[in-house]
PDB file of C-alpha atoms in Angstrom:
ATOM      1  CA  UNK A   1      28.723  -6.634 -36.588  1.00 43.00           C
ATOM      2  CA  UNK A   2      27.131 -10.050 -36.323  1.00 49.00           C
ATOM      3  CA  UNK A   3      28.126 -11.842 -39.525  1.00 52.00           C
ATOM      4  CA  UNK A   4      24.786 -13.677 -39.523  1.00 60.00           C
ATOM      5  CA  UNK A   5      22.873 -10.418 -39.920  1.00 74.00           C
ATOM      6  CA  UNK A   6      22.446  -9.600 -43.582  1.00 87.00           C
ATOM      7  CA  UNK A   7      23.185  -6.016 -44.623  1.00 91.00           C
ATOM      8  CA  UNK A   8      20.329  -3.793 -45.748  1.00 94.00           C
ATOM      9  CA  UNK A   9      20.976  -3.133 -49.434  1.00 93.00           C
ATOM     10  CA  UNK A  10      18.873  -0.846 -51.651  1.00 94.00           C
ATOM     11  CA  UNK A  11      19.894  -1.155 -55.324  1.00 92.00           C
ATOM     12  CA  UNK A  12      16.984   0.886 -56.645  1.00 93.00           C
ATOM     13  CA  UNK A  13      19.245   3.612 -58.054  1.00 92.00           C
ATOM     14  CA  UNK A  14      21.688   1.214 -59.715  1.00 89.00           C
ATOM     15  CA  UNK A  15      21.241   0.839 -63.476  1.00 81.00           C
ATOM     16  CA  UNK A  16      23.348  -2.203 -64.344  1.00 75.00           C
ATOM     17  CA  UNK A  17      23.031  -1.554 -68.094  1.00 73.00           C
ATOM     18  CA  UNK A  18      24.994   1.683 -67.872  1.00 68.00           C
ATOM     19  CA  UNK A  19      28.003  -0.204 -66.523  1.00 64.00           C
ATOM     20  CA  UNK A  20      28.475  -2.120 -69.749  1.00 61.00           C
ATOM     21  CA  UNK A  21      30.348   0.908 -71.074  1.00 60.00           C
ATOM     22  CA  UNK A  22      31.975   3.390 -68.743  1.00 65.00           C
ATOM     23  CA  UNK A  23      35.202   4.699 -70.141  1.00 70.00           C
ATOM     24  CA  UNK A  24      37.904   2.083 -70.372  1.00 70.00           C
ATOM     25  CA  UNK A  25      37.113   0.661 -66.940  1.00 74.00           C
ATOM     26  CA  UNK A  26      36.267  -3.062 -67.195  1.00 74.00           C
ATOM     27  CA  UNK A  27      32.980  -4.347 -65.850  1.00 77.00           C
ATOM     28  CA  UNK A  28      33.551  -6.157 -62.557  1.00 81.00           C
ATOM     29  CA  UNK A  29      31.614  -9.377 -62.056  1.00 86.00           C
ATOM     30  CA  UNK A  30      30.980 -11.091 -58.746  1.00 90.00           C
ATOM     31  CA  UNK A  31      33.311 -14.006 -58.075  1.00 92.00           C
ATOM     32  CA  UNK A  32      32.042 -17.464 -57.209  1.00 93.00           C
ATOM     33  CA  UNK A  33      34.155 -18.764 -54.341  1.00 95.00           C
ATOM     34  CA  UNK A  34      34.553 -22.164 -52.721  1.00 96.00           C
ATOM     35  CA  UNK A  35      34.404 -22.897 -49.025  1.00 97.00           C
ATOM     36  CA  UNK A  36      38.167 -22.499 -48.520  1.00 98.00           C
ATOM     37  CA  UNK A  37      38.721 -19.009 -49.907  1.00 98.00           C
ATOM     38  CA  UNK A  38      37.240 -17.011 -47.002  1.00 97.00           C
ATOM     39  CA  UNK A  39      39.233 -18.833 -44.276  1.00 98.00           C
ATOM     40  CA  UNK A  40      42.331 -18.606 -46.490  1.00 98.00           C
ATOM     41  CA  UNK A  41      41.992 -14.808 -46.673  1.00 98.00           C
ATOM     42  CA  UNK A  42      41.397 -14.548 -42.921  1.00 97.00           C
ATOM     43  CA  UNK A  43      44.472 -16.694 -42.257  1.00 98.00           C
ATOM     44  CA  UNK A  44      46.516 -14.410 -44.497  1.00 98.00           C
ATOM     45  CA  UNK A  45      45.247 -11.354 -42.595  1.00 98.00           C
ATOM     46  CA  UNK A  46      46.303 -12.976 -39.322  1.00 98.00           C
ATOM     47  CA  UNK A  47      49.677 -13.726 -40.874  1.00 98.00           C
ATOM     48  CA  UNK A  48      50.008 -10.037 -41.753  1.00 98.00           C
ATOM     49  CA  UNK A  49      49.249  -9.142 -38.130  1.00 98.00           C
ATOM     50  CA  UNK A  50      51.881 -11.578 -36.910  1.00 98.00           C
ATOM     51  CA  UNK A  51      54.483 -10.454 -39.429  1.00 97.00           C
ATOM     52  CA  UNK A  52      54.469  -6.938 -37.960  1.00 97.00           C
ATOM     53  CA  UNK A  53      54.114  -7.903 -34.292  1.00 97.00           C
ATOM     54  CA  UNK A  54      56.102 -11.027 -33.383  1.00 98.00           C
ATOM     55  CA  UNK A  55      59.453 -10.902 -31.590  1.00 98.00           C
ATOM     56  CA  UNK A  56      60.825 -14.375 -32.328  1.00 98.00           C
ATOM     57  CA  UNK A  57      64.280 -15.962 -32.332  1.00 98.00           C
ATOM     58  CA  UNK A  58      66.043 -15.784 -35.664  1.00 98.00           C
ATOM     59  CA  UNK A  59      65.701 -19.540 -36.190  1.00 98.00           C
ATOM     60  CA  UNK A  60      61.915 -19.151 -35.939  1.00 98.00           C
ATOM     61  CA  UNK A  61      62.029 -16.518 -38.661  1.00 98.00           C
ATOM     62  CA  UNK A  62      64.105 -18.963 -40.671  1.00 98.00           C
ATOM     63  CA  UNK A  63      61.464 -21.681 -40.283  1.00 98.00           C
ATOM     64  CA  UNK A  64      58.723 -19.194 -41.172  1.00 98.00           C
ATOM     65  CA  UNK A  65      60.693 -18.121 -44.246  1.00 98.00           C
ATOM     66  CA  UNK A  66      60.964 -21.724 -45.418  1.00 98.00           C
ATOM     67  CA  UNK A  67      57.219 -22.225 -45.024  1.00 98.00           C
ATOM     68  CA  UNK A  68      56.486 -18.915 -46.744  1.00 98.00           C
ATOM     69  CA  UNK A  69      58.635 -19.978 -49.681  1.00 98.00           C
ATOM     70  CA  UNK A  70      56.682 -23.240 -49.875  1.00 98.00           C
ATOM     71  CA  UNK A  71      53.424 -21.259 -49.939  1.00 98.00           C
ATOM     72  CA  UNK A  72      54.781 -19.022 -52.695  1.00 98.00           C
ATOM     73  CA  UNK A  73      55.776 -22.076 -54.719  1.00 98.00           C
ATOM     74  CA  UNK A  74      52.286 -23.528 -54.233  1.00 98.00           C
ATOM     75  CA  UNK A  75      50.418 -20.405 -55.331  1.00 98.00           C
ATOM     76  CA  UNK A  76      52.738 -18.916 -57.962  1.00 98.00           C
ATOM     77  CA  UNK A  77      51.587 -21.162 -60.844  1.00 98.00           C
ATOM     78  CA  UNK A  78      48.073 -19.794 -60.405  1.00 97.00           C
ATOM     79  CA  UNK A  79      48.827 -16.105 -60.979  1.00 96.00           C
ATOM     80  CA  UNK A  80      45.926 -14.628 -62.950  1.00 95.00           C
ATOM     81  CA  UNK A  81      45.127 -11.329 -64.720  1.00 92.00           C
ATOM     82  CA  UNK A  82      43.095  -8.609 -63.051  1.00 90.00           C
ATOM     83  CA  UNK A  83      39.425  -9.508 -62.511  1.00 88.00           C
ATOM     84  CA  UNK A  84      40.038 -13.230 -62.988  1.00 93.00           C
ATOM     85  CA  UNK A  85      40.905 -14.239 -59.429  1.00 95.00           C
ATOM     86  CA  UNK A  86      38.377 -13.949 -56.584  1.00 96.00           C
ATOM     87  CA  UNK A  87      40.289 -11.301 -54.555  1.00 96.00           C
ATOM     88  CA  UNK A  88      38.423  -7.996 -54.804  1.00 94.00           C
ATOM     89  CA  UNK A  89      35.365  -9.655 -56.358  1.00 94.00           C
ATOM     90  CA  UNK A  90      34.127 -11.753 -53.430  1.00 95.00           C
ATOM     91  CA  UNK A  91      31.558  -9.135 -52.450  1.00 91.00           C
ATOM     92  CA  UNK A  92      30.159 -11.166 -49.557  1.00 92.00           C
ATOM     93  CA  UNK A  93      33.489 -11.106 -47.697  1.00 94.00           C
ATOM     94  CA  UNK A  94      35.014  -8.298 -45.623  1.00 94.00           C
ATOM     95  CA  UNK A  95      37.086  -6.115 -47.929  1.00 95.00           C
ATOM     96  CA  UNK A  96      35.661  -8.148 -50.847  1.00 95.00           C
ATOM     97  CA  UNK A  97      38.301 -10.774 -50.148  1.00 96.00           C
ATOM     98  CA  UNK A  98      41.202  -8.459 -50.982  1.00 97.00           C
ATOM     99  CA  UNK A  99      44.139  -8.141 -48.584  1.00 97.00           C
ATOM    100  CA  UNK A 100      44.669  -4.579 -49.827  1.00 97.00           C
ATOM    101  CA  UNK A 101      41.237  -3.440 -48.696  1.00 96.00           C
ATOM    102  CA  UNK A 102      40.291  -3.111 -45.063  1.00 96.00           C
ATOM    103  CA  UNK A 103      38.177  -6.043 -43.803  1.00 95.00           C
ATOM    104  CA  UNK A 104      35.071  -4.010 -43.014  1.00 96.00           C
ATOM    105  CA  UNK A 105      31.477  -5.094 -43.605  1.00 95.00           C
ATOM    106  CA  UNK A 106      28.668  -3.154 -45.236  1.00 95.00           C
ATOM    107  CA  UNK A 107      25.724  -2.737 -42.864  1.00 95.00           C
ATOM    108  CA  UNK A 108      23.528  -0.506 -45.023  1.00 96.00           C
ATOM    109  CA  UNK A 109      23.862   0.639 -48.628  1.00 96.00           C
ATOM    110  CA  UNK A 110      21.565   2.554 -50.942  1.00 97.00           C
ATOM    111  CA  UNK A 111      20.978   5.874 -52.722  1.00 96.00           C
ATOM    112  CA  UNK A 112      21.149   7.737 -49.398  1.00 96.00           C
ATOM    113  CA  UNK A 113      24.635   6.461 -48.560  1.00 97.00           C
ATOM    114  CA  UNK A 114      26.578   3.597 -47.047  1.00 97.00           C
ATOM    115  CA  UNK A 115      27.434   2.511 -43.519  1.00 98.00           C
ATOM    116  CA  UNK A 116      30.165  -0.003 -42.723  1.00 97.00           C
ATOM    117  CA  UNK A 117      31.504  -1.431 -39.488  1.00 97.00           C
ATOM    118  CA  UNK A 118      34.886  -2.896 -38.661  1.00 97.00           C
ATOM    119  CA  UNK A 119      38.146  -2.310 -36.854  1.00 97.00           C
ATOM    120  CA  UNK A 120      41.779  -1.641 -37.591  1.00 98.00           C
ATOM    121  CA  UNK A 121      44.030  -4.608 -36.895  1.00 97.00           C
ATOM    122  CA  UNK A 122      47.608  -4.811 -35.609  1.00 97.00           C
ATOM    123  CA  UNK A 123      48.777  -4.767 -39.235  1.00 97.00           C
ATOM    124  CA  UNK A 124      47.438  -1.183 -39.462  1.00 98.00           C
ATOM    125  CA  UNK A 125      49.447   0.147 -36.509  1.00 98.00           C
ATOM    126  CA  UNK A 126      51.012   3.556 -36.991  1.00 97.00           C
ATOM    127  CA  UNK A 127      52.389   4.030 -33.484  1.00 94.00           C
ATOM    128  CA  UNK A 128      51.413   4.237 -29.820  1.00 95.00           C
ATOM    129  CA  UNK A 129      48.327   2.100 -30.307  1.00 94.00           C
ATOM    130  CA  UNK A 130      46.856   4.221 -33.102  1.00 97.00           C
ATOM    131  CA  UNK A 131      45.978   3.274 -36.656  1.00 98.00           C
ATOM    132  CA  UNK A 132      48.421   4.565 -39.246  1.00 98.00           C
ATOM    133  CA  UNK A 133      47.174   7.804 -40.762  1.00 96.00           C
ATOM    134  CA  UNK A 134      47.663   6.401 -44.246  1.00 97.00           C
ATOM    135  CA  UNK A 135      45.056   3.661 -43.868  1.00 98.00           C
ATOM    136  CA  UNK A 136      42.198   6.075 -43.163  1.00 98.00           C
ATOM    137  CA  UNK A 137      42.237   7.516 -46.713  1.00 98.00           C
ATOM    138  CA  UNK A 138      42.229   3.921 -48.010  1.00 98.00           C
ATOM    139  CA  UNK A 139      39.067   3.213 -46.024  1.00 98.00           C
ATOM    140  CA  UNK A 140      37.419   6.442 -47.158  1.00 98.00           C
ATOM    141  CA  UNK A 141      38.406   5.999 -50.813  1.00 98.00           C
ATOM    142  CA  UNK A 142      36.907   2.513 -50.964  1.00 97.00           C
ATOM    143  CA  UNK A 143      33.745   3.857 -49.326  1.00 97.00           C
ATOM    144  CA  UNK A 144      33.494   6.683 -51.874  1.00 97.00           C
ATOM    145  CA  UNK A 145      33.590   4.253 -54.768  1.00 94.00           C
ATOM    146  CA  UNK A 146      30.734   2.226 -53.313  1.00 95.00           C
ATOM    147  CA  UNK A 147      28.696   5.356 -52.568  1.00 97.00           C
ATOM    148  CA  UNK A 148      28.966   6.420 -56.215  1.00 95.00           C
ATOM    149  CA  UNK A 149      27.739   2.996 -57.309  1.00 92.00           C
ATOM    150  CA  UNK A 150      24.717   2.787 -55.003  1.00 95.00           C
ATOM    151  CA  UNK A 151      23.776   6.390 -55.770  1.00 96.00           C
ATOM    152  CA  UNK A 152      23.345   5.330 -59.396  1.00 92.00           C
ATOM    153  CA  UNK A 153      26.211   7.451 -60.645  1.00 92.00           C
ATOM    154  CA  UNK A 154      28.460   6.275 -63.506  1.00 87.00           C
ATOM    155  CA  UNK A 155      31.877   4.736 -62.860  1.00 86.00           C
ATOM    156  CA  UNK A 156      34.122   7.504 -61.538  1.00 92.00           C
ATOM    157  CA  UNK A 157      37.701   8.051 -60.444  1.00 94.00           C
ATOM    158  CA  UNK A 158      38.812   9.874 -57.304  1.00 97.00           C
ATOM    159  CA  UNK A 159      39.844  13.429 -58.168  1.00 97.00           C
ATOM    160  CA  UNK A 160      40.653  14.430 -54.602  1.00 97.00           C
ATOM    161  CA  UNK A 161      40.186  13.154 -51.083  1.00 98.00           C
ATOM    162  CA  UNK A 162      40.609  15.553 -48.156  1.00 98.00           C
ATOM    163  CA  UNK A 163      40.827  13.885 -44.733  1.00 98.00           C
ATOM    164  CA  UNK A 164      40.566  15.672 -41.400  1.00 98.00           C
ATOM    165  CA  UNK A 165      42.069  13.740 -38.487  1.00 98.00           C
ATOM    166  CA  UNK A 166      39.962  14.740 -35.472  1.00 98.00           C
ATOM    167  CA  UNK A 167      41.027  12.185 -32.842  1.00 97.00           C
ATOM    168  CA  UNK A 168      43.365   9.226 -32.504  1.00 97.00           C
ATOM    169  CA  UNK A 169      41.918   6.169 -34.238  1.00 98.00           C
ATOM    170  CA  UNK A 170      42.453   3.099 -32.028  1.00 97.00           C
ATOM    171  CA  UNK A 171      43.283  -0.428 -33.098  1.00 97.00           C
ATOM    172  CA  UNK A 172      41.123  -3.491 -32.409  1.00 96.00           C
ATOM    173  CA  UNK A 173      38.119  -1.360 -31.475  1.00 97.00           C
ATOM    174  CA  UNK A 174      34.680  -1.547 -33.174  1.00 97.00           C
ATOM    175  CA  UNK A 175      34.192   1.505 -35.371  1.00 98.00           C
ATOM    176  CA  UNK A 176      31.698   2.777 -37.927  1.00 98.00           C
ATOM    177  CA  UNK A 177      32.233   4.697 -41.147  1.00 98.00           C
ATOM    178  CA  UNK A 178      29.387   6.223 -43.122  1.00 98.00           C
ATOM    179  CA  UNK A 179      29.052   8.614 -46.025  1.00 98.00           C
ATOM    180  CA  UNK A 180      26.694   9.993 -48.609  1.00 98.00           C
ATOM    181  CA  UNK A 181      26.527  12.108 -51.758  1.00 98.00           C
ATOM    182  CA  UNK A 182      26.684  15.769 -50.815  1.00 97.00           C
ATOM    183  CA  UNK A 183      26.005  17.266 -54.240  1.00 97.00           C
ATOM    184  CA  UNK A 184      26.295  16.554 -57.957  1.00 97.00           C
ATOM    185  CA  UNK A 185      27.640  18.931 -60.590  1.00 97.00           C
ATOM    186  CA  UNK A 186      27.616  17.384 -64.045  1.00 95.00           C
ATOM    187  CA  UNK A 187      30.287  14.671 -64.109  1.00 94.00           C
ATOM    188  CA  UNK A 188      31.326  15.550 -60.556  1.00 97.00           C
ATOM    189  CA  UNK A 189      30.009  13.781 -57.450  1.00 98.00           C
ATOM    190  CA  UNK A 190      30.954  15.380 -54.140  1.00 98.00           C
ATOM    191  CA  UNK A 191      30.854  13.029 -51.159  1.00 98.00           C
ATOM    192  CA  UNK A 192      31.251  13.482 -47.399  1.00 98.00           C
ATOM    193  CA  UNK A 193      31.969  10.777 -44.826  1.00 98.00           C
ATOM    194  CA  UNK A 194      32.804  10.296 -41.136  1.00 98.00           C
ATOM    195  CA  UNK A 195      34.597   7.680 -39.055  1.00 98.00           C
ATOM    196  CA  UNK A 196      33.029   7.213 -35.601  1.00 98.00           C
ATOM    197  CA  UNK A 197      33.757   5.271 -32.444  1.00 98.00           C
ATOM    198  CA  UNK A 198      31.070   3.418 -30.447  1.00 96.00           C
ATOM    199  CA  UNK A 199      30.300   6.570 -28.432  1.00 97.00           C
ATOM    200  CA  UNK A 200      29.624   8.541 -31.615  1.00 97.00           C
ATOM    201  CA  UNK A 201      32.824  10.594 -31.455  1.00 98.00           C
ATOM    202  CA  UNK A 202      34.109  11.679 -34.858  1.00 98.00           C
ATOM    203  CA  UNK A 203      37.627  10.303 -35.279  1.00 98.00           C
ATOM    204  CA  UNK A 204      38.057  11.542 -38.843  1.00 98.00           C
ATOM    205  CA  UNK A 205      35.963  12.975 -41.634  1.00 98.00           C
ATOM    206  CA  UNK A 206      36.515  13.598 -45.301  1.00 98.00           C
ATOM    207  CA  UNK A 207      35.296  15.269 -48.441  1.00 98.00           C
ATOM    208  CA  UNK A 208      35.942  13.595 -51.759  1.00 98.00           C
ATOM    209  CA  UNK A 209      35.358  14.414 -55.388  1.00 98.00           C
ATOM    210  CA  UNK A 210      34.586  11.588 -57.799  1.00 97.00           C
ATOM    211  CA  UNK A 211      34.625  12.421 -61.514  1.00 96.00           C
ATOM    212  CA  UNK A 212      32.788  10.377 -64.139  1.00 92.00           C
ATOM    213  CA  UNK A 213      35.050   8.739 -66.705  1.00 88.00           C
ATOM    214  CA  UNK A 214      34.777   9.831 -70.310  1.00 86.00           C
ATOM    215  CA  UNK A 215      34.541   7.123 -72.995  1.00 80.00           C
ATOM    216  CA  UNK A 216      38.285   7.125 -73.705  1.00 80.00           C
ATOM    217  CA  UNK A 217      39.506   7.338 -70.116  1.00 80.00           C
ATOM    218  CA  UNK A 218      40.841   4.239 -68.318  1.00 78.00           C
TER     219      UNK A 218
END
């Protein structure tokens, strides 16, 4: 996706007032980031790719270790509690600026569902050029949470996530994932989603159940 093209976002179903109290889950606010945070996160993603792919002499790993320890020493004094740092709250960045989340971008979002585009990097390799099967549920689970939000449903937790692996999911290839609410039963929101390649082939699909938190539930 061209990063200059703004996503199409429809927030008409989102009632922000209801998110002031939704079980014990804290309200997440959007982080204000400086100009260096986005390139820092991208550099760290590239470092992850390199960490699982380089075949270097041991002395090179020793030099890299020394520099990594310097970076740890630089950042360690700034450890912060959950929801204080920008990671996970920089909504304008791929993966919301979190190294845990996949660096995909929202193309469309609204009551009718969400569509995101992106690719799996070398860091996500499972074997023989394919994305690790464990990262697909991570992608789907993050998508399900956003679908619940834009559908105007209360904060919910994942009760189950069933993934069908239809074809091999390649690395470093543009892909699309999209999903929508299938049905609602009280506190339960059932969601379906698909992962597609550029030719429209279904690589994986899923069904998930999101359950609204009760007032005392974290």
